[in-house]
Tab-separated table of C-alpha atoms in Angstrom:
chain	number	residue	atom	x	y	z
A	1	UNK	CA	-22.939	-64.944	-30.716
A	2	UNK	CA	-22.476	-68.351	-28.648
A	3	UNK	CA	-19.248	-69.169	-30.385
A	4	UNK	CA	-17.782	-65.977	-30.289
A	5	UNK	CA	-14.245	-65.465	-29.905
A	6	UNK	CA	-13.265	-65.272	-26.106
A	7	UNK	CA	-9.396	-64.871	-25.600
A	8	UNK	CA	-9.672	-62.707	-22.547
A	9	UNK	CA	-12.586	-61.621	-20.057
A	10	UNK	CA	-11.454	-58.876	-18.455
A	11	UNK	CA	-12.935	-58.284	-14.365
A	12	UNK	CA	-13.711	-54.530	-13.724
A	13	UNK	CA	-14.749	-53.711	-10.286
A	14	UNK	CA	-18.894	-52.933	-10.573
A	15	UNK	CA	-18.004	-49.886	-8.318
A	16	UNK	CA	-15.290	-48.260	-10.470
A	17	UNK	CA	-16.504	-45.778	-13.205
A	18	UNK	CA	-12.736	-44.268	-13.966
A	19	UNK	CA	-12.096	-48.129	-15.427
A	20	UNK	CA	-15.743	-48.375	-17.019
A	21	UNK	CA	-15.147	-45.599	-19.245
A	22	UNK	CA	-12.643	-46.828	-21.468
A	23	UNK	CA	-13.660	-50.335	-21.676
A	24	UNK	CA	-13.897	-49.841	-25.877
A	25	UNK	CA	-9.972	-48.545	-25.608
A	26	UNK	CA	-9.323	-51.593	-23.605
A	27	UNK	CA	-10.152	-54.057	-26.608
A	28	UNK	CA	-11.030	-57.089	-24.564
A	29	UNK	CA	-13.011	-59.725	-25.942
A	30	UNK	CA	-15.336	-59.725	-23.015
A	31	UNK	CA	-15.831	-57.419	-20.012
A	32	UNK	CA	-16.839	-59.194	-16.796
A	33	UNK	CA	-18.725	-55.837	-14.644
A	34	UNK	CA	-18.427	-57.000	-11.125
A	35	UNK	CA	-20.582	-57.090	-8.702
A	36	UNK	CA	-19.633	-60.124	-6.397
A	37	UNK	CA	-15.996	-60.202	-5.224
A	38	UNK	CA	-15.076	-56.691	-6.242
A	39	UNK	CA	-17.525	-54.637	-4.406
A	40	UNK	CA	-18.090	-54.730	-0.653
A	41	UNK	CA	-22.013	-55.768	0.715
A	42	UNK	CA	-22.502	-51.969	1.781
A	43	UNK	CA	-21.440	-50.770	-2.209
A	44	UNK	CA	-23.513	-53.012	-3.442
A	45	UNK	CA	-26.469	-50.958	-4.332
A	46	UNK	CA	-24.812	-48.283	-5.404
A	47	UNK	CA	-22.851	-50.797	-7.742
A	48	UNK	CA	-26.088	-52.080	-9.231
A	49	UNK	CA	-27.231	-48.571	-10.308
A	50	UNK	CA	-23.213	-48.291	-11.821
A	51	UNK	CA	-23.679	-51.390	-13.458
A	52	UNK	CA	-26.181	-50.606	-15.358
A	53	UNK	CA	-25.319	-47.282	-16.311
A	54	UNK	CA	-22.223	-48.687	-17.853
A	55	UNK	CA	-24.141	-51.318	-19.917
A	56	UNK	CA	-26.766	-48.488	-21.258
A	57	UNK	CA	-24.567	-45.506	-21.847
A	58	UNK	CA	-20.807	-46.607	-22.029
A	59	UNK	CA	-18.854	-47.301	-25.788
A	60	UNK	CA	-17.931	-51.096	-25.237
A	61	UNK	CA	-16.823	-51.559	-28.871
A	62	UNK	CA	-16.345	-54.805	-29.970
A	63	UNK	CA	-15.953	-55.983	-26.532
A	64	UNK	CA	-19.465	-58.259	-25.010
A	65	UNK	CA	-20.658	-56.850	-22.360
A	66	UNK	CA	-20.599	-59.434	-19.621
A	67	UNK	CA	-21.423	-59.330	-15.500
A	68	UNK	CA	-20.848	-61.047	-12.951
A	69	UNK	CA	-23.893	-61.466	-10.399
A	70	UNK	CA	-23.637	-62.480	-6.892
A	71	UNK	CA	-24.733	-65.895	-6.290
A	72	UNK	CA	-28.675	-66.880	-6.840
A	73	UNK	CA	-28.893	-67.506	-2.556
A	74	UNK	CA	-27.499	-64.700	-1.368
A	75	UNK	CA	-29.496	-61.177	-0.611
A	76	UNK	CA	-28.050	-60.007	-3.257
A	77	UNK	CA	-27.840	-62.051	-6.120
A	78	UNK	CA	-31.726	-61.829	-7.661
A	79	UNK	CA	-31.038	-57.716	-7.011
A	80	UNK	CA	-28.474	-57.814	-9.560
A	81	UNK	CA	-30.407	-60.596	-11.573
A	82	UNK	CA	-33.080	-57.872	-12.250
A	83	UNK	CA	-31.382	-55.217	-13.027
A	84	UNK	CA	-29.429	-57.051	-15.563
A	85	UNK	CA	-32.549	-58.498	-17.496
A	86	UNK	CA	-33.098	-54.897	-17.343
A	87	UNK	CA	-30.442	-53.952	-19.298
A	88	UNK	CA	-28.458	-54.501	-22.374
A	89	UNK	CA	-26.293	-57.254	-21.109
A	90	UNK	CA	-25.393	-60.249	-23.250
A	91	UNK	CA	-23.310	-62.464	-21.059
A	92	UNK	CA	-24.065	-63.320	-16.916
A	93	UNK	CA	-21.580	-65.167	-15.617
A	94	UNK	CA	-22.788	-66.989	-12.290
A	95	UNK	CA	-20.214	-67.723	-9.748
A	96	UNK	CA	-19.258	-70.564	-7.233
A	97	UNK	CA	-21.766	-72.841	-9.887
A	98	UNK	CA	-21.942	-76.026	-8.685
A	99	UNK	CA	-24.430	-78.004	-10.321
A	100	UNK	CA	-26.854	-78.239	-13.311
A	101	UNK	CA	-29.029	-76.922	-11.514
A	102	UNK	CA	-27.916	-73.816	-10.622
A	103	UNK	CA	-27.872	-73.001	-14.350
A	104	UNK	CA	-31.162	-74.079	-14.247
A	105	UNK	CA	-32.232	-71.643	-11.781
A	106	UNK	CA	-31.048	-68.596	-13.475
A	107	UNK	CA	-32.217	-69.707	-16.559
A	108	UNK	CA	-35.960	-70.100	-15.343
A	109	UNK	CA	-35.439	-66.325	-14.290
A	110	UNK	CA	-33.854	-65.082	-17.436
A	111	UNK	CA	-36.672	-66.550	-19.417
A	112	UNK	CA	-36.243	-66.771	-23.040
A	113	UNK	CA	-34.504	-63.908	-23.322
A	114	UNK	CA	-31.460	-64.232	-25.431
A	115	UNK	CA	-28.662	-64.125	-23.035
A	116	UNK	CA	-25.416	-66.018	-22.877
A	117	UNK	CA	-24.211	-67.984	-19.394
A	118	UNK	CA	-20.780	-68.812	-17.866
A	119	UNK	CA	-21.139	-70.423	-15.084
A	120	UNK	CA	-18.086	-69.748	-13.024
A	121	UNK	CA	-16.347	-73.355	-10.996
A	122	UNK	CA	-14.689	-72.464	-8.060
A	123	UNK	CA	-15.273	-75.457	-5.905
A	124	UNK	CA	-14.587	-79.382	-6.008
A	125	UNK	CA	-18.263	-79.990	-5.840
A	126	UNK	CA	-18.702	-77.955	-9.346
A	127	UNK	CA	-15.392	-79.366	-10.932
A	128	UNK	CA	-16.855	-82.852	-10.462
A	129	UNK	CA	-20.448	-81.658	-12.132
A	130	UNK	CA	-18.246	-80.107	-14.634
A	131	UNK	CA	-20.001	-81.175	-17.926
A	132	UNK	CA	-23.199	-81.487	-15.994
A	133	UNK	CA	-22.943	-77.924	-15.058
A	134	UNK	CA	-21.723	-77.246	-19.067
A	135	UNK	CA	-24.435	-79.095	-20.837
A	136	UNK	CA	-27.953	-77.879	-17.996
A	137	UNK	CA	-28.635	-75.286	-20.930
A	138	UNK	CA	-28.057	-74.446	-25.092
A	139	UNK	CA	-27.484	-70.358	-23.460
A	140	UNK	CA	-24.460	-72.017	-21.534
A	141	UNK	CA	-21.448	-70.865	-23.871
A	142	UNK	CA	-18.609	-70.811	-21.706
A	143	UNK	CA	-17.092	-72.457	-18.594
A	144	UNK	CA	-14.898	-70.571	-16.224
A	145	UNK	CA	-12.603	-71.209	-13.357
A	146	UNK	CA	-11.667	-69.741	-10.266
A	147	UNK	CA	-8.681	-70.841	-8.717
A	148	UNK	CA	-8.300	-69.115	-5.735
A	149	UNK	CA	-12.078	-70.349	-4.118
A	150	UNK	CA	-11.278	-73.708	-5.357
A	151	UNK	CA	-7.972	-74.130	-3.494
A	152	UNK	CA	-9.718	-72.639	-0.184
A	153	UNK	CA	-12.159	-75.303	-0.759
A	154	UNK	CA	-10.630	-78.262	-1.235
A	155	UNK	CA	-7.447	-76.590	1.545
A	156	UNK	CA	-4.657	-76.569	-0.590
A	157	UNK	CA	-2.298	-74.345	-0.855
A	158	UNK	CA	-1.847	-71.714	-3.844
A	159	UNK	CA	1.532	-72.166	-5.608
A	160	UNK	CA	3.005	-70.632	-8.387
A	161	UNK	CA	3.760	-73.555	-10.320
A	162	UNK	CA	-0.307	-74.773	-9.769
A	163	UNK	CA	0.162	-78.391	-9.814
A	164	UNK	CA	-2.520	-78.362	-7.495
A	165	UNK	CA	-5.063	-77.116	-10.087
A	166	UNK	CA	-3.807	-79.335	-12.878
A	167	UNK	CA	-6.750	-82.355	-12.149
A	168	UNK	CA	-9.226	-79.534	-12.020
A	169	UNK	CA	-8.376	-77.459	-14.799
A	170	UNK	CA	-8.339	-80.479	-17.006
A	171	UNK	CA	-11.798	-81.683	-15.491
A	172	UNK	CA	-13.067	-78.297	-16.540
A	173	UNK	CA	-11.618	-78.493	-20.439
A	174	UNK	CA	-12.962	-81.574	-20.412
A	175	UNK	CA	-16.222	-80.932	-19.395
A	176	UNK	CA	-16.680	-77.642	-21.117
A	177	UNK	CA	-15.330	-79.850	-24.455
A	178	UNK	CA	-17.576	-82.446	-24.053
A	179	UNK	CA	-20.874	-80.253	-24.294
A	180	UNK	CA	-19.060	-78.572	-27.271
A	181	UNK	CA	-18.736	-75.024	-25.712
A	182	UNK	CA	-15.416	-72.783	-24.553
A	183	UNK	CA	-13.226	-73.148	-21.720
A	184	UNK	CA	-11.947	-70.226	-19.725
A	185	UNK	CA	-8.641	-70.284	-17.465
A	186	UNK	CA	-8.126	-68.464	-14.111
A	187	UNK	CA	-6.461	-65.664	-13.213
A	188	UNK	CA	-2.858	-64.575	-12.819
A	189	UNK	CA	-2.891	-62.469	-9.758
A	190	UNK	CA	0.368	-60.822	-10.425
A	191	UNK	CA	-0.065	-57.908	-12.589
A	192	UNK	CA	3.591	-57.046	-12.975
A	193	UNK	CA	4.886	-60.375	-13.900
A	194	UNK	CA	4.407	-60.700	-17.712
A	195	UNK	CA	6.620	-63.068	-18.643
A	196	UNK	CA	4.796	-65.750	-15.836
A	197	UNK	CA	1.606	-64.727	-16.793
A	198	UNK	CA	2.815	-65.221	-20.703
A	199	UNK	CA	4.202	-69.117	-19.544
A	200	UNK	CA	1.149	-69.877	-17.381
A	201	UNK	CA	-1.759	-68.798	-20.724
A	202	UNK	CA	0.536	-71.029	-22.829
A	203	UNK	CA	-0.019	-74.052	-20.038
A	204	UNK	CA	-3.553	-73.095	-20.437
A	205	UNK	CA	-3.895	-72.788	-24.205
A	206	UNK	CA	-2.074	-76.571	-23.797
A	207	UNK	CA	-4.523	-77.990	-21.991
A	208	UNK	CA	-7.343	-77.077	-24.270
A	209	UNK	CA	-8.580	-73.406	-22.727
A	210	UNK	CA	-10.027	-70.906	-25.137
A	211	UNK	CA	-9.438	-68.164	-23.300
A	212	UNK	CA	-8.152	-66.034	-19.704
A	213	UNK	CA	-9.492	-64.551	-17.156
A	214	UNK	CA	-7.565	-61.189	-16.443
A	215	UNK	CA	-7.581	-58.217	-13.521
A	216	UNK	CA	-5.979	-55.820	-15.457
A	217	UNK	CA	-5.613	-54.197	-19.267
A	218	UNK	CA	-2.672	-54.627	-19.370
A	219	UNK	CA	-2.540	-58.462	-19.216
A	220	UNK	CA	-5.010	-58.397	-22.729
A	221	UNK	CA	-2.169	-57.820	-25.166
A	222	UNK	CA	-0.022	-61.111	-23.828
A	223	UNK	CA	-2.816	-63.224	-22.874
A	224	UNK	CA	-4.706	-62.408	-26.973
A	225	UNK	CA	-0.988	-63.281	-28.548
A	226	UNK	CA	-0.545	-66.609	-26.336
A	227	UNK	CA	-4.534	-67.371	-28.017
A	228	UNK	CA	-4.077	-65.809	-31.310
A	229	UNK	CA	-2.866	-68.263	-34.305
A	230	UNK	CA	0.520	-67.558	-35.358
A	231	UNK	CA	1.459	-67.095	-39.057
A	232	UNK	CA	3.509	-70.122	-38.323
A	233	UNK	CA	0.281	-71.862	-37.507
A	234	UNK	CA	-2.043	-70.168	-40.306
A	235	UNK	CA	0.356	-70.821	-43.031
A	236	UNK	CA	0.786	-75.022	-41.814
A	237	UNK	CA	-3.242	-74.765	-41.908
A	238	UNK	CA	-3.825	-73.761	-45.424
A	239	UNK	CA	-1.566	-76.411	-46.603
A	240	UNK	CA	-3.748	-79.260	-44.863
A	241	UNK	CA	-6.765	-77.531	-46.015
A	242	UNK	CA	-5.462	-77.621	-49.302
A	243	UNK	CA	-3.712	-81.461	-49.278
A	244	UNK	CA	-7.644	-82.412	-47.947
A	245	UNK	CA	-9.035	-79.920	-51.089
A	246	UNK	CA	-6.732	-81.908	-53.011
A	247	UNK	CA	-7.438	-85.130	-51.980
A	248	UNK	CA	-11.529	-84.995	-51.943
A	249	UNK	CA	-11.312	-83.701	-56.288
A	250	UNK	CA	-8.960	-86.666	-56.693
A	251	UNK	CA	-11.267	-88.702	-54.805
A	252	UNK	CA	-8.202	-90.237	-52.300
A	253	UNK	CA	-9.442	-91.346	-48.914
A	254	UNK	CA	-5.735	-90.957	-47.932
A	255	UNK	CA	-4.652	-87.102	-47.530
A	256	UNK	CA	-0.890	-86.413	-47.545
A	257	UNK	CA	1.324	-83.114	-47.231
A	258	UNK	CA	4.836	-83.877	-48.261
A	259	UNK	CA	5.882	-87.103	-46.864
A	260	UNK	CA	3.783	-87.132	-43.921
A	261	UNK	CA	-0.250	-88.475	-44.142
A	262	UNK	CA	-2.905	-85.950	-42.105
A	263	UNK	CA	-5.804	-87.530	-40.421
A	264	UNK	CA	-9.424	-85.957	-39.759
A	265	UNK	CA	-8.685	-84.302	-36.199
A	266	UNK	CA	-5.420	-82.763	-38.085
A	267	UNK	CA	-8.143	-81.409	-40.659
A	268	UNK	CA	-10.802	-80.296	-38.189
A	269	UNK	CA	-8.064	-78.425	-35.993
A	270	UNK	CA	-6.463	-77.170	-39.590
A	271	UNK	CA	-9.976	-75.071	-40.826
A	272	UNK	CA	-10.805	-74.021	-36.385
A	273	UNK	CA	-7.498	-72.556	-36.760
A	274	UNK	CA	-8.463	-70.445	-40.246
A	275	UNK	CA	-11.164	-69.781	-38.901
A	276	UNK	CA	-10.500	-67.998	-35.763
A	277	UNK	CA	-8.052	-66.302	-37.922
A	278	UNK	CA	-10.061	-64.755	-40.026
A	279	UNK	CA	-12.234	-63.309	-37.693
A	280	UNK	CA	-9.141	-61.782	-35.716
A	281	UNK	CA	-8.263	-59.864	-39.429
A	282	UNK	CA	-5.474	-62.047	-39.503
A	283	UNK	CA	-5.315	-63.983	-43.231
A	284	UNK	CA	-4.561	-61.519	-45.919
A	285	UNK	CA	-6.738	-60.908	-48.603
A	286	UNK	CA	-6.292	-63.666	-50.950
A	287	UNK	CA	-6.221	-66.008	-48.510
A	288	UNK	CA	-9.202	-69.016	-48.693
């Protein structure tokens, strides 16, 4: 589904079966099988075979099966094209993406087969093709980016804070919002530091992001809570949906809740927020 919830994409090494197995446990919204950064040029056969072993035989769940190619001009990256379209996968994501058409490429390769894209931005070239890169395609759903390739490549240096990523991350919302598809943060490198990875997803989620890119399970359960409506949040929503219920049978062009008047983007946010909601189980039953 193109619009399908995507709070976290978790990476699992394409040359790791111990992790593979218990991707359903896991409960990720989408699993990113890697076969670029994670495995080494001499693994990568052997990863390819993994790869798609995992996709045909392995419980996923409810999480989409995603994988992450090696670029379209390397040896490599056509090798792991076909096996894919071989396969059961329903999301390729394509790194170090650049340009619309380098979406363009894979997608005369994939056919018409129904398969979703991410393109992965990891350079300044790609962050300033941003919505180029998001709108080359309808199978585009998501844009992702990488942080650490995109300081290399424009030579700045990776902080903790990441006020150097702040122009590209919003170039990348932006785009991605633009063509009317998802936006997908970076990763937080350090596993054992919850509490920053909590405060940098909620930076993210501020800036417009859908969603996370994680290394490890156990950064789903923080990054899914940081992207997950509160009740706070749901409860506030069904009140504008019902003041703009309210106002439409009374015919009133004006729609108020309490003492305060709601406009149309309040309204639109209001029923995205029910929405996602209810497809995380999270309204109770007699809720609209």
């Amino acid at each position: 589904m193109k619009d399908r919830i995507r709070r976290s994409r978790l990476y699992i090494p394409g040359n790791n079966p111990s992790i593979m197995q218990n991707i359903a446990v896991f409960g990720a919204d989408t699993v990113i099988l890697d076969l670029e950064d994670a495995v080494a040029p001499p693994e990568k056969d052997a990863a390819r075979i993994l790869v798609k072993y995992c996709l045909e035989n392995v419980d996923f769940g409810r999480t989409e099966r995603g994988v992450r190619i090696n670029p379209l001009n390397t040896p490599f990256g056509k090798k792991d094209l076909d096996m894919v379209l071989s396969s059961n996968v329903e999301l390729i994501f394509l790194p170090k993406t650049e340009s619309a058409e380098d979406v363009k490429e894979l997608c005369s390769l994939i056919g018409d087969r129904e398969i979703w894209i991410s393109p992965i931005i990891e350079t300044a070239k790609g962050v300033l093709n941003a919505y180029e890169i998001a709108s080359a395609d309808p199978r585009v759903v998501m844009l992702c980016f990488g942080a650490e390739d995109f300081t290399r490549d424009i030579g700045a240096e990776r902080t903790r804070e990441g006020k150097e990523l702040f122009w590209a991350r919003s170039m990348i919302v932006m785009g991605a919002k633009a063509a009317g598809i998802q936006a997908s943060d970076t990763v937080f490198s350090d596993i054992n530091d919850m509490d920053g990875l909590i405060q940098e997803t909620r930076f993210a989620k501020s800036l417009g992001f859908d969603g996370k890119g994680l290394i490890h399970p156990s950064q789903i359960e923080p990054v899914h809570m940081v992207f997950s409506p509160t009740q706070e949040e749901i409860e506030y929503a069904r009140k504008v949906v019902d003041a703009l219920r309210e106002a439409e049978e009374k015919g009133l062009g004006v729609i108020a809740l309490g003492r305060k008047m709601i406009d149309r983007p309040v309204t639109e946010r209001a029923k995205r927020i029910l929405k996602i909601a209810e497809e995380l189980g999270l309204l109770e039953v007699n809720d609209d």
